Short mmCIF file of C-alpha atoms and ligand atoms in Angstrom, two decimals:
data_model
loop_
_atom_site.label_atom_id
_atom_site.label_comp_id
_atom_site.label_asym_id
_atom_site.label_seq_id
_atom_site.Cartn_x
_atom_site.Cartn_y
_atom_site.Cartn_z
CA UNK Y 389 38.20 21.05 7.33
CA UNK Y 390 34.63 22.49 5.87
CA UNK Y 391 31.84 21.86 8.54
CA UNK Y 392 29.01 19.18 7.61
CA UNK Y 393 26.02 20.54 5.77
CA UNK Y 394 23.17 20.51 7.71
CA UNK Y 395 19.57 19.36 6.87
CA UNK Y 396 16.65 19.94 8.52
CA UNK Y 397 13.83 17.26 8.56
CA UNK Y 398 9.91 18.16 9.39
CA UNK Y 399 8.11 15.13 10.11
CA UNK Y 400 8.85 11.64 11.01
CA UNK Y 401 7.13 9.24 9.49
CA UNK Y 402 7.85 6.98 6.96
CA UNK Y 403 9.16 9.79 4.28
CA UNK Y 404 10.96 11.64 6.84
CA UNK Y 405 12.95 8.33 8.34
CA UNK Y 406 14.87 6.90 5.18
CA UNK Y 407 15.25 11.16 4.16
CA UNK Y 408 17.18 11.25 7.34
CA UNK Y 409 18.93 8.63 7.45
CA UNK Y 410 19.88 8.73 3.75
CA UNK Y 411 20.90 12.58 4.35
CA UNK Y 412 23.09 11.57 7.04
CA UNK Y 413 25.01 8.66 5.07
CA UNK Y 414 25.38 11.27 2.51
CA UNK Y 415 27.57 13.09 4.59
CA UNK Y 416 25.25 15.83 6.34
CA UNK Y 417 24.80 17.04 9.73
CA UNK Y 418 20.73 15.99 10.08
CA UNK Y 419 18.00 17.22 13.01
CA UNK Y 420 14.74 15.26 12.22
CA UNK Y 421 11.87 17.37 14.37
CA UNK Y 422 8.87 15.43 15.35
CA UNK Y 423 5.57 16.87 17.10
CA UNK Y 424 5.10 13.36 18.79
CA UNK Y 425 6.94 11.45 21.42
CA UNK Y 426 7.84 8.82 19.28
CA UNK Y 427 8.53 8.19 15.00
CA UNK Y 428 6.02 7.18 12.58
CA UNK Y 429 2.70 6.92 14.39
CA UNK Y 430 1.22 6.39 11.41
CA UNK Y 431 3.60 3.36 10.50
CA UNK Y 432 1.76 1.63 13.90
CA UNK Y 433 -1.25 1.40 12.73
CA UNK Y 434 -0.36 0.83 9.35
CA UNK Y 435 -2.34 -2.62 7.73
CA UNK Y 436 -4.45 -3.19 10.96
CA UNK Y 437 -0.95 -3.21 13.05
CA UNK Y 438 0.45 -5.53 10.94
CA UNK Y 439 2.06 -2.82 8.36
CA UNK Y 440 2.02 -3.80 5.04
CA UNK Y 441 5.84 -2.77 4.11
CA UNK Y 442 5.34 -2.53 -0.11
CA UNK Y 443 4.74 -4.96 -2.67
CA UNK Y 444 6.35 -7.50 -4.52
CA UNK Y 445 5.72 -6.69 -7.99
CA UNK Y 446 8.55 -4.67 -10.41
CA UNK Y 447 8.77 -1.13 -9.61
CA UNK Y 448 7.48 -0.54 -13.05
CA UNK Y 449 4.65 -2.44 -11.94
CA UNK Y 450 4.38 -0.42 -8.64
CA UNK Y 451 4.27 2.79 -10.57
CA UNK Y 452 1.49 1.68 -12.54
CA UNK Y 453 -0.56 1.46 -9.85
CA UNK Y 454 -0.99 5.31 -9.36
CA UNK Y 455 -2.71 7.63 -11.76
CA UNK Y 456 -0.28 8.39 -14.75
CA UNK Y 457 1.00 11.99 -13.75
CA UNK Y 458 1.69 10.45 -10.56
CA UNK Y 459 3.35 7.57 -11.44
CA UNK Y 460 5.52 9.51 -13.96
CA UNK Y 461 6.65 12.01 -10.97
CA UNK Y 462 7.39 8.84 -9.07
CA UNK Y 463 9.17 6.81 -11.64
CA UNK Y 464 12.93 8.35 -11.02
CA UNK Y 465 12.86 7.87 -7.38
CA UNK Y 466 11.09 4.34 -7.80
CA UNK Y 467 14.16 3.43 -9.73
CA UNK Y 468 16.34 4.93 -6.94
CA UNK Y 469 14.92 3.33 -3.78
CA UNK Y 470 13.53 0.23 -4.96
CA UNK Y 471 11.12 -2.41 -2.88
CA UNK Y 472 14.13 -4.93 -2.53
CA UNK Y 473 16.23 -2.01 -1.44
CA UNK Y 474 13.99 -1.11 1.35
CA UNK Y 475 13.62 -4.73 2.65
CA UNK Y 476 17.22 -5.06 2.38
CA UNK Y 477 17.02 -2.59 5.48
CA UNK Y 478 14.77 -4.98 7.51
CA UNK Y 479 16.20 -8.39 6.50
CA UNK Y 480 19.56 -7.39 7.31
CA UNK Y 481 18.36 -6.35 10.87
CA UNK Y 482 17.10 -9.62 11.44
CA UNK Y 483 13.18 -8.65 10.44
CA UNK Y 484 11.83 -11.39 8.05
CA UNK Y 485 9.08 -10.66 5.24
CA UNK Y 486 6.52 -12.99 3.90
CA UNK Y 487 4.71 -11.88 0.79
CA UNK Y 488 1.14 -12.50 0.35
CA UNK Y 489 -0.77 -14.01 -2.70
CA UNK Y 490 -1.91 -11.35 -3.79
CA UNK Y 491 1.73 -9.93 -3.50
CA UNK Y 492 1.27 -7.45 -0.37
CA UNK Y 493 4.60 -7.79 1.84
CA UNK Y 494 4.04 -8.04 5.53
CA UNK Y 495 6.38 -9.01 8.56
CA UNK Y 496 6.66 -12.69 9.69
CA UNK Y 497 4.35 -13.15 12.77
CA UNK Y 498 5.23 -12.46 15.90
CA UNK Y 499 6.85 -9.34 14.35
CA UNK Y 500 4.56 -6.36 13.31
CA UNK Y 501 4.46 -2.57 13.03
CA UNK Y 502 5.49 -2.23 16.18
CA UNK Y 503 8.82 -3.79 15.26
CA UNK Y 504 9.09 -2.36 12.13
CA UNK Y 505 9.01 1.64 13.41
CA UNK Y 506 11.73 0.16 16.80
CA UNK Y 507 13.81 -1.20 13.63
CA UNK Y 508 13.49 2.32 12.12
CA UNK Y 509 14.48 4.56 14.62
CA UNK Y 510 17.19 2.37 15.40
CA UNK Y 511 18.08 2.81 11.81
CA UNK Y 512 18.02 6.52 11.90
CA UNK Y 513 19.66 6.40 15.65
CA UNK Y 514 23.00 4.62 14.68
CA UNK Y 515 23.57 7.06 11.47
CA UNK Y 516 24.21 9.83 14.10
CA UNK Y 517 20.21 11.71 13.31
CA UNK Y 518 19.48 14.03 15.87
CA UNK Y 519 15.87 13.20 16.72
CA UNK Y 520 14.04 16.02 18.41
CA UNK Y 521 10.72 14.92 19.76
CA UNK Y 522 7.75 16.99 20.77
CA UNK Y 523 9.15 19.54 18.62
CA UNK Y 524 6.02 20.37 16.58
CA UNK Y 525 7.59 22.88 14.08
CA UNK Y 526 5.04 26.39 13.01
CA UNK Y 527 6.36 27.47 9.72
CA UNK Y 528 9.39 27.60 7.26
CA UNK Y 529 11.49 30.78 6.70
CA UNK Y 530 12.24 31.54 3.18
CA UNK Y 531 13.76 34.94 1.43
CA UNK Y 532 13.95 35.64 -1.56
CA UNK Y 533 12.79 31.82 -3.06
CA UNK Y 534 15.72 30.32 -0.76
CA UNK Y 535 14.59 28.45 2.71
CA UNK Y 536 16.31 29.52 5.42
CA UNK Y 537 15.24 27.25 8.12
CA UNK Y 538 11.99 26.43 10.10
CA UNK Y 539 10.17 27.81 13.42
CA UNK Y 540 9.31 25.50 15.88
CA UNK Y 541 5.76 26.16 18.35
CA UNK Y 542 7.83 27.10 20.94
CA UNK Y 543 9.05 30.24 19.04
CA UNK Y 544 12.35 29.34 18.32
CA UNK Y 545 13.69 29.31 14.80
CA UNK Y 546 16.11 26.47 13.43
CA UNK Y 547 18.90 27.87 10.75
CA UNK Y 548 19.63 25.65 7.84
CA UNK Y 549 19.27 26.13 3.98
CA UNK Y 550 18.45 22.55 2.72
CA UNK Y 551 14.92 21.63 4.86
CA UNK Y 552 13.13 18.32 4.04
CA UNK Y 553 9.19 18.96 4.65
CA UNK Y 554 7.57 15.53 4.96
CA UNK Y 555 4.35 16.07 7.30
CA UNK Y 556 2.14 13.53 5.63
CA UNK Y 557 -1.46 13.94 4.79
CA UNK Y 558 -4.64 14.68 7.32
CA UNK Y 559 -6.36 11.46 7.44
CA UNK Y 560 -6.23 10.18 11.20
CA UNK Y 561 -5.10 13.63 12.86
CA UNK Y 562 -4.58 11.77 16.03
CA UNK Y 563 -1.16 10.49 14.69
CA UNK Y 564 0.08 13.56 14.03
CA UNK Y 565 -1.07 14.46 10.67
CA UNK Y 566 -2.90 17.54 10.65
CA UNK Y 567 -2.10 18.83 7.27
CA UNK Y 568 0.44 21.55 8.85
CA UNK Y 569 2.82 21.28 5.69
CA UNK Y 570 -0.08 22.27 3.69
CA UNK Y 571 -0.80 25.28 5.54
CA UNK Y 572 3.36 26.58 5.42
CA UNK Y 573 3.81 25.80 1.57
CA UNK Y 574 0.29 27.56 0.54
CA UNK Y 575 2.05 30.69 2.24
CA UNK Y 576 5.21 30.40 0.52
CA UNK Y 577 3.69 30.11 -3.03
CA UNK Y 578 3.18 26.18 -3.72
CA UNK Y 579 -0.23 24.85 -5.22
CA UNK Y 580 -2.16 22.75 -2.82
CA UNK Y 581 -4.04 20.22 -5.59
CA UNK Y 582 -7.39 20.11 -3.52
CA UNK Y 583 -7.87 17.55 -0.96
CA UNK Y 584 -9.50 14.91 -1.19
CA UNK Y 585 -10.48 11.33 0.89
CA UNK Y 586 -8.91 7.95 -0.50
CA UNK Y 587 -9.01 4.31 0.57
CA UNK Y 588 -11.89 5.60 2.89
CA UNK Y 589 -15.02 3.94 3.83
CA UNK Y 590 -18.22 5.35 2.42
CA UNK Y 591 -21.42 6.69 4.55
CA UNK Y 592 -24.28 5.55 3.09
CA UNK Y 593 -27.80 7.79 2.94
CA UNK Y 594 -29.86 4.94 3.96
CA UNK Y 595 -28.10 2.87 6.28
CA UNK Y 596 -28.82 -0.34 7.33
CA UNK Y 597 -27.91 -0.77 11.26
CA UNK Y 598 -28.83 -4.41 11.14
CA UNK Y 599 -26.24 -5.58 8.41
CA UNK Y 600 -23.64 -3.91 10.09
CA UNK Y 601 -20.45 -6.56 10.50
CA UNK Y 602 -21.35 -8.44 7.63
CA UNK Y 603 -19.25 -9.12 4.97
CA UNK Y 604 -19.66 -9.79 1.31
CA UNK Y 605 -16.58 -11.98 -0.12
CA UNK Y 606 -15.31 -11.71 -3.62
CA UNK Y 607 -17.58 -9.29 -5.00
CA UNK Y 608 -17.35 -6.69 -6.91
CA UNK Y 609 -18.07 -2.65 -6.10
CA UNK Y 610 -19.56 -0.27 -8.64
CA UNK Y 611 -19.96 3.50 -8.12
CA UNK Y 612 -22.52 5.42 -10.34
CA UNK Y 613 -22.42 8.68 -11.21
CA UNK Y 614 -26.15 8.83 -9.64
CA UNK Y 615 -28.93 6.45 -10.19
CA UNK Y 616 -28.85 4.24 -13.06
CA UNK Y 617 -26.21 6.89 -13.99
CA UNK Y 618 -22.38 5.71 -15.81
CA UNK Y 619 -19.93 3.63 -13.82
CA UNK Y 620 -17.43 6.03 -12.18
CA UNK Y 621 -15.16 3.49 -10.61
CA UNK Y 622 -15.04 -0.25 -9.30
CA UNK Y 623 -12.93 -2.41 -7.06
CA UNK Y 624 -13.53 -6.24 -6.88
CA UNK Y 625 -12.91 -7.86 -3.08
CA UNK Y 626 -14.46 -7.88 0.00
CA UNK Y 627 -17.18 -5.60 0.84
CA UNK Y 628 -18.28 -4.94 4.91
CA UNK Y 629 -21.20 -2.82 6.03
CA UNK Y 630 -20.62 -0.87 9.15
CA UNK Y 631 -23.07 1.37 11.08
CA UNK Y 632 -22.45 4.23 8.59
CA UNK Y 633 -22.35 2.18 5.23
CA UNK Y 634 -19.67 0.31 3.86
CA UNK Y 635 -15.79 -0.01 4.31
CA UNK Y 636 -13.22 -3.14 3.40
CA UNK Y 637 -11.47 -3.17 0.06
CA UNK Y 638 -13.98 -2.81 -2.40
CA UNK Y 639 -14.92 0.33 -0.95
CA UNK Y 640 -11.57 1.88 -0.28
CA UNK Y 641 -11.02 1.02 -3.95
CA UNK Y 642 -13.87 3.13 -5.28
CA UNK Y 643 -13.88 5.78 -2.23
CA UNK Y 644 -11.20 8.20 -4.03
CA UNK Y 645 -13.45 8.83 -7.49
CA UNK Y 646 -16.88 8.91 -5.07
CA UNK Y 647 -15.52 11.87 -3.10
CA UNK Y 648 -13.81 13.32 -6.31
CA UNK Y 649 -16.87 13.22 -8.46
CA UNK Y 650 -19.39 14.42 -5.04
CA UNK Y 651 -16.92 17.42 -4.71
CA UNK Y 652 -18.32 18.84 -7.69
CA UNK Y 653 -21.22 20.71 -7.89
CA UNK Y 654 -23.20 17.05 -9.41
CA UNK Y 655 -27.21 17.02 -9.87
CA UNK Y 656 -27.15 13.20 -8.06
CA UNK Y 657 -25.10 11.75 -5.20
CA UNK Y 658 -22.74 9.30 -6.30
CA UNK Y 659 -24.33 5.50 -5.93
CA UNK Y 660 -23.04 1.83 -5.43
CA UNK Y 661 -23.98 -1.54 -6.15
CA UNK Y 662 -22.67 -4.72 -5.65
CA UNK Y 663 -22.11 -7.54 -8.04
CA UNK Y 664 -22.37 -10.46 -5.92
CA UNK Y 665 -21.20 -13.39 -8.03
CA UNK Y 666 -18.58 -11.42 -10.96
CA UNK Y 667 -17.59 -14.79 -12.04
CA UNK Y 668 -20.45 -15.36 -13.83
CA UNK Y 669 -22.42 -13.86 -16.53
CA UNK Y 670 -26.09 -12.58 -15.91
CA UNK Y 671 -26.80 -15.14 -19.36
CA UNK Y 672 -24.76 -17.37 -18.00
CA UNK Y 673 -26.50 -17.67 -14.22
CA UNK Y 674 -30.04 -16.79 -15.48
CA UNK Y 675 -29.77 -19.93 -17.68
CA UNK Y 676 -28.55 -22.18 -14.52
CA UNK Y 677 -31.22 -20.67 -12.50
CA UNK Y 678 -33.90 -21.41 -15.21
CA UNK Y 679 -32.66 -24.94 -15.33
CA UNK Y 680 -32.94 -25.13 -11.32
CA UNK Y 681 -36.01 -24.18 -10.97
CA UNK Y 682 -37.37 -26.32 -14.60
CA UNK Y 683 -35.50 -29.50 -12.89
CA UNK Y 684 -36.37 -28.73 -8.79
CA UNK Y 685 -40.41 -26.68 -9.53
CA UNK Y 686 -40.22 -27.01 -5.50
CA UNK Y 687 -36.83 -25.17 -5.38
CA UNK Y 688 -37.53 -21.51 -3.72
CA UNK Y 689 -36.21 -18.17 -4.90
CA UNK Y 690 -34.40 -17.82 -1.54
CA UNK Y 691 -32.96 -21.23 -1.59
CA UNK Y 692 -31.12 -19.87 -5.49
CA UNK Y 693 -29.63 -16.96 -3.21
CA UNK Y 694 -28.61 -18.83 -0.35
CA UNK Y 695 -25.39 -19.93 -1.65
CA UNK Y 696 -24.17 -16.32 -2.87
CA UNK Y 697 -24.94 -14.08 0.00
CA UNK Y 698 -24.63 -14.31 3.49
CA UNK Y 699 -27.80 -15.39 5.75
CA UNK Y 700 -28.57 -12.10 6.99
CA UNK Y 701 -28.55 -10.36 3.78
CA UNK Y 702 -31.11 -13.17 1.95
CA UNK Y 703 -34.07 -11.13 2.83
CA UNK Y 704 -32.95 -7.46 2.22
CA UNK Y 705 -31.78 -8.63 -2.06
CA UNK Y 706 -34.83 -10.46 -2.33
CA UNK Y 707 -36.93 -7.53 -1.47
CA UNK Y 708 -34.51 -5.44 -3.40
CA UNK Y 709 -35.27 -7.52 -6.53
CA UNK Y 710 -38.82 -7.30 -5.48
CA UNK Y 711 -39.05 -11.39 -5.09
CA UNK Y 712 -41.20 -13.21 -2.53
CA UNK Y 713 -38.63 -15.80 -1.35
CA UNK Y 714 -40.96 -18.55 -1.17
CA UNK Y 715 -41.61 -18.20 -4.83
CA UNK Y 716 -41.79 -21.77 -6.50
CA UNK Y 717 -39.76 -22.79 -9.40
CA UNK Y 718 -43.45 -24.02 -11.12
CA UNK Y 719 -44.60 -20.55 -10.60
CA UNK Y 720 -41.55 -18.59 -11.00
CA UNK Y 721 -42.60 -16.21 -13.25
CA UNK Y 722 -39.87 -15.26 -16.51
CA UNK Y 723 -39.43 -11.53 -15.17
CA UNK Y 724 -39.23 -12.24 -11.52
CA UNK Y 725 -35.94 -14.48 -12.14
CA UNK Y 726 -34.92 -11.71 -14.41
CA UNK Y 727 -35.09 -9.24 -11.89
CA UNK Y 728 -33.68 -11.72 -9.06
CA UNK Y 729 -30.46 -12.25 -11.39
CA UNK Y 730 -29.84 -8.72 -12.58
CA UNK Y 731 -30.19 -7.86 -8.52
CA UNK Y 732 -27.59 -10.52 -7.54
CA UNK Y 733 -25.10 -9.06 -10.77
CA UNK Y 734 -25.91 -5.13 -9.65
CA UNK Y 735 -27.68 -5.06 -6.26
CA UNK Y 736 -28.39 -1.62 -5.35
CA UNK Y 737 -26.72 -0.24 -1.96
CA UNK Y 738 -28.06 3.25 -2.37
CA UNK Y 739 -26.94 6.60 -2.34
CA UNK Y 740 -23.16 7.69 -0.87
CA UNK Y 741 -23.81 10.72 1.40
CA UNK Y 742 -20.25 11.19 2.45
CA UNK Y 743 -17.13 10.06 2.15
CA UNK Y 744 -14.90 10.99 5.29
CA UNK Y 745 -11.72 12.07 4.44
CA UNK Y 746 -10.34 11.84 7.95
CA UNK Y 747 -11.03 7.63 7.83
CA UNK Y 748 -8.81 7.33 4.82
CA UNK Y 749 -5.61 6.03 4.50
CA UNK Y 750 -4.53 8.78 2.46
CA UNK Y 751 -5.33 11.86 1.10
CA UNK Y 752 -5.89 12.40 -2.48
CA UNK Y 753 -4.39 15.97 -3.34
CA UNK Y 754 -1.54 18.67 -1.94
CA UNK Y 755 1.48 19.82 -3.15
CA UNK Y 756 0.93 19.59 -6.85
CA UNK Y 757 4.20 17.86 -8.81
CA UNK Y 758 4.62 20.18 -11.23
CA UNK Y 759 6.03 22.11 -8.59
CA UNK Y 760 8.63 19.80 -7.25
CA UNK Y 761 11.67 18.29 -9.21
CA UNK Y 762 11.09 14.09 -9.60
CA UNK Y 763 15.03 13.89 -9.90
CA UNK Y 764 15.27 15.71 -6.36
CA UNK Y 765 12.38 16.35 -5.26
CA UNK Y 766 13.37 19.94 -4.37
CA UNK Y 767 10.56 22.61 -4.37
CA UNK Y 768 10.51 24.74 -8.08
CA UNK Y 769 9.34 27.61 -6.28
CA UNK Y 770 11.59 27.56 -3.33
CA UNK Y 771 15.32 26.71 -3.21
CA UNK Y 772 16.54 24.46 -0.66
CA UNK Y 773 13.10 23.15 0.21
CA UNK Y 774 12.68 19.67 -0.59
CA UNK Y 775 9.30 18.02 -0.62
CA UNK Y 776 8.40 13.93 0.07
CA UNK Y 777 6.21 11.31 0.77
CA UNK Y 778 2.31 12.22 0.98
CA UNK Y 779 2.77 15.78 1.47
CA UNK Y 780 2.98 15.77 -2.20
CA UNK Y 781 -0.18 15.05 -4.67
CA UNK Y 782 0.35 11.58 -4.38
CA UNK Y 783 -2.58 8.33 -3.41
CA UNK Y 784 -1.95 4.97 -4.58
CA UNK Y 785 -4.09 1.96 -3.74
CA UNK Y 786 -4.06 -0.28 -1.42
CA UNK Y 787 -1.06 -2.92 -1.09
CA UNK Y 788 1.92 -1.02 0.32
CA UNK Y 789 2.12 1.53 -2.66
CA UNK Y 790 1.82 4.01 -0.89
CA UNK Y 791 4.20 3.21 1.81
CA UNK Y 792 6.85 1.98 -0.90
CA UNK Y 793 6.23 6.07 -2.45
CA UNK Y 794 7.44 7.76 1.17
CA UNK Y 795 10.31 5.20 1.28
CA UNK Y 796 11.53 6.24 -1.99
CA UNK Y 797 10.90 9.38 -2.77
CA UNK Y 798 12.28 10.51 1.45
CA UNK Y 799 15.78 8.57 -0.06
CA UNK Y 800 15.49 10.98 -3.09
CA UNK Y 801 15.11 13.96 -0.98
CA UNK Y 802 17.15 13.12 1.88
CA UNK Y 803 20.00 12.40 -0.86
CA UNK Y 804 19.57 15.77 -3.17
CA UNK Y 805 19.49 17.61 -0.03
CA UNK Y 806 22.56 16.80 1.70
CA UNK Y 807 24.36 16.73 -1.40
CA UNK Y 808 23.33 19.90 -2.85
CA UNK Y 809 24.55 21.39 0.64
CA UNK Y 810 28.01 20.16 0.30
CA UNK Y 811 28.33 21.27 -2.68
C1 FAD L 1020 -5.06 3.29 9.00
C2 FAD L 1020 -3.97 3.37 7.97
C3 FAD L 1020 -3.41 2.20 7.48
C4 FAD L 1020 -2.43 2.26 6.48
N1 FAD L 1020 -1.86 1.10 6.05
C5 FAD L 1020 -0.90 1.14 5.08
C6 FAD L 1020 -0.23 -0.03 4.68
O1 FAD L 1020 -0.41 -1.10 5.28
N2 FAD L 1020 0.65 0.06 3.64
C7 FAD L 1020 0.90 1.24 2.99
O2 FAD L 1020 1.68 1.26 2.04
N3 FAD L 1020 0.35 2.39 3.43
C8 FAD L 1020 -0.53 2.36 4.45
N4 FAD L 1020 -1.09 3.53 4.91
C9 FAD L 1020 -0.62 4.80 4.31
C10 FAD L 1020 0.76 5.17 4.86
O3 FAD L 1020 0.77 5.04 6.26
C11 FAD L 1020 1.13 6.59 4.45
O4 FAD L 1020 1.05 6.66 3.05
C12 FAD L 1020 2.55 6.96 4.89
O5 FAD L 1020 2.68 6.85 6.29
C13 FAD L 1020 2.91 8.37 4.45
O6 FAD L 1020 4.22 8.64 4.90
P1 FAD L 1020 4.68 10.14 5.22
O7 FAD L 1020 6.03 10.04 5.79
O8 FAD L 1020 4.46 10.99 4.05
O9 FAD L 1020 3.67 10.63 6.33
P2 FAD L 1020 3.46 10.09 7.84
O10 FAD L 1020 3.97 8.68 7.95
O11 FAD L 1020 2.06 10.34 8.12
O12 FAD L 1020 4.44 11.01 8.67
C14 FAD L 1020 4.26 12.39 8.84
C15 FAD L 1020 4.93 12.79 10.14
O13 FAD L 1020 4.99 14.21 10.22
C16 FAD L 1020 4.75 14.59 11.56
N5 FAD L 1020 4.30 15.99 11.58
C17 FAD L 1020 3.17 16.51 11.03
N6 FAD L 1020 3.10 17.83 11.25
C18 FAD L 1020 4.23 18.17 11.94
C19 FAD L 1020 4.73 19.39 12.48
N7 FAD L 1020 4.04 20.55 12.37
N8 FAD L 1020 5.90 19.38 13.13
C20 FAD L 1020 6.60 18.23 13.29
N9 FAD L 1020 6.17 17.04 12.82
C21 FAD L 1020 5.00 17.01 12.16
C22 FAD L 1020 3.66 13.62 12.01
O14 FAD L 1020 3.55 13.55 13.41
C23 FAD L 1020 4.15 12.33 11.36
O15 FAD L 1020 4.99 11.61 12.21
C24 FAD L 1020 -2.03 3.51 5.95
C25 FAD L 1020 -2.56 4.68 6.48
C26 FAD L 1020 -3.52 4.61 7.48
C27 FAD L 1020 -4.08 5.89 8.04
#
């Protein structure tokens, strides 16, 4: 009887999971090696501890969601591994899903990450994966364009010629992402696409200490190339100034074309401004306020903002639109309410000075996919190497996409590998 293939797995997270257990129902002998003590750190602090699993829509849907050479590498192993597929896994185990309105899949309360990574290694546990913990691994071995297993820290070296790389990005090192992988397949020939922050919160240049905690609902987000320069990117949602600037949807949304664009060599920082009330028109709210203020003379300029932005942040867009807010409605004059609307549809937030990759939920960038096979995902330059999950050049936006791209393509690679070794 011919021995089991064996596959090697770097990196435990969500990728590396369903590539190990998927390489062990395929018949092969797997070792998944993990630098931490436990699986998919980053899984536990995934959607504020809640973990936002994937999303509801079609996976055609899904794949739309990430830029077009991306979602064309993805589109194979979305069809693969599907959404359903995935929470097949939990449901079965007893883990129930709720989907949100705006079609984000979470756990049921109590349950939570927590429960979803103990489900997980369960998973991989009863499929006979031998997890090696604190096993931080140093490097791959290839010879001449065929892998031929890995080195661990501890100077020992691992023998196997189908190895599953799926290390993650280098946003929040503290879970164990450190951008090794990136480091191993540079040496061994792949492109790195440079990296990049995404779904991060913004610093701003002038920051405001005072609005810090306060939240603008519904708005929407605009990033400029510059002052008054074209719109670059925006993202409508909530919008939350911290201590540094601004984080919360709107600003993930944007954060990925801010640092992309202020990577360059540009003559202007990138800027931002908010539209506080999208739903309406500036023609459209400029005539309402006209008719306020002809109907009410006693009705104040700060008494027309009051409804639209939150107490603390009344005074800082009236002196942004340059409006006294005890201005009268009898002596409101015509370019004052001009300037007070056009502030409330594009208030200024000033000038992005950074954009801190290691705050984002991803990393824009690394392995670039015209190097790996979207059928496989084995390595083009490197046989036997197989490449998954955000490793690869691979962000998608918020609302489990990107969590629903390590699920499938790790079943893709975890597949291909062990069946290209029995072969
Ligand atoms: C704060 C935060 C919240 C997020 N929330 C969501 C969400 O709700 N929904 C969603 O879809 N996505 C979310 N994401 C993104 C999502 O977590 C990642 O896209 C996903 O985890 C990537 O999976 P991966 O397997 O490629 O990498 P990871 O899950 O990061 O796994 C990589 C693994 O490799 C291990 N490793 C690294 N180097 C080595 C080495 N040298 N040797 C051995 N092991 C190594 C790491 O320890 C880690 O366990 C969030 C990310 C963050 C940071």
């Amino acid at each position: 009887m011919s021995k089991a293939p064996e596959v090697l797995i770097v990196g435990g997270g969500a990728a590396g999971i369903i590539a190990a257990r998927r390489a062990a129902d395929s018949g092969a002998r797997v070792t998944l090696l993990e630098k931490n003590e436990r699986l998919g750190m980053k899984i536990l602090i995934s959607g504020g501890g809640k973990c936002n699993l994937t999303h509801a829509g079609s996976m055609e849907e899904i794949r739309r969601q990430f830029r077009p050479n991306e979602g064309r590498f993805l589109k194979p192993s979305f069809y693969r591994f599907t959404n359903h597929q995935f929470l097949e896994i939990l449901h079965s185990r007893g883990l129930r899903s709720y989907v949100r309105p705006d079609g984000r899949i979470f756990p049921v309360d109590p349950a939570n990450a927590k429960d979803v990574v103990a489900l997980l290694t369960e998973y991989v546990e009863e499929a006979g994966v031998r997890i090696r913990y604190k096993s931080p691994v140093a490097g791959i071995d290839v010879t001449n364009g065929a892998v031929q297993g890995v080195r661990l820290d501890d100077g020992t070296t691992l023998r196997a010629s189908r190895v599953i790389v799926c290390t993650g990005g280098s946003s929040f090192p503290a879970t164990g992402t450190t951008g090794d992988g990136w480091r191993w397949l540079s040496d061994i020939g792949h492109t790195i696409v440079p990296l990049r922050a995404a779904l991060a919160p913004m610093y701003l240049a002038d920051v405001h200490a005072d609005w810090s905690g306060v939240a603008l609902r519904d708005v929407v987000l605009r990033a400029r190339a510059g002052r008054e320069g074209k719109e670059i990117a925006h993202w409508p949602g909530d919008l939350l100034f911290t201590h540094k600037g601004v984080s919360g949807p709107t600003a993930l949304g944007v954060s990925r074309e801010v640092a992309e664009r202020d990577a360059g060599a540009v003559p202007s920082p990138s800027t931002l401004e908010a539209d506080t009330i999208p739903a309406r028109s500036f023609e459209d709210l400029h005539a309402a306020f006209r008719k306020e203020l002809t109907d009410n003379p006693r009705r104040t300029a700060a008494s027309l903002v009051t409804p639209y932005v939150p107490s603390r942040l009344v005074d800082p867009l009236l002196s942004a639109a340059g409006v006294a807010g005890d201005t009268r409605g009898s002596q409101f004059p015509a370019k004052a309410l001009k300037k007070l609307v056009s502030t409330l549809k594009g208030w200024p937030l000033g000038d992005v000075r950074h954009v801190p990759l290691e705050r984002g939920e991803v990393v824009a960038g690394g392995v670039s996919l015209d190097e790996v096979d979207p059928q496989t995902m084995q390595s083009k330059i490197v046989s036997g190497l197989y490449l998954c999950g955000e490793v690869l050049d691979i962000a998608g936006p918020v609302g489990g996409y990107n969590l629903q791209a390590a699920w499938s393509t790790g079943y893709v690679a975890g597949d291909a590998a062990a069946k290209s070794a029995s072969q």
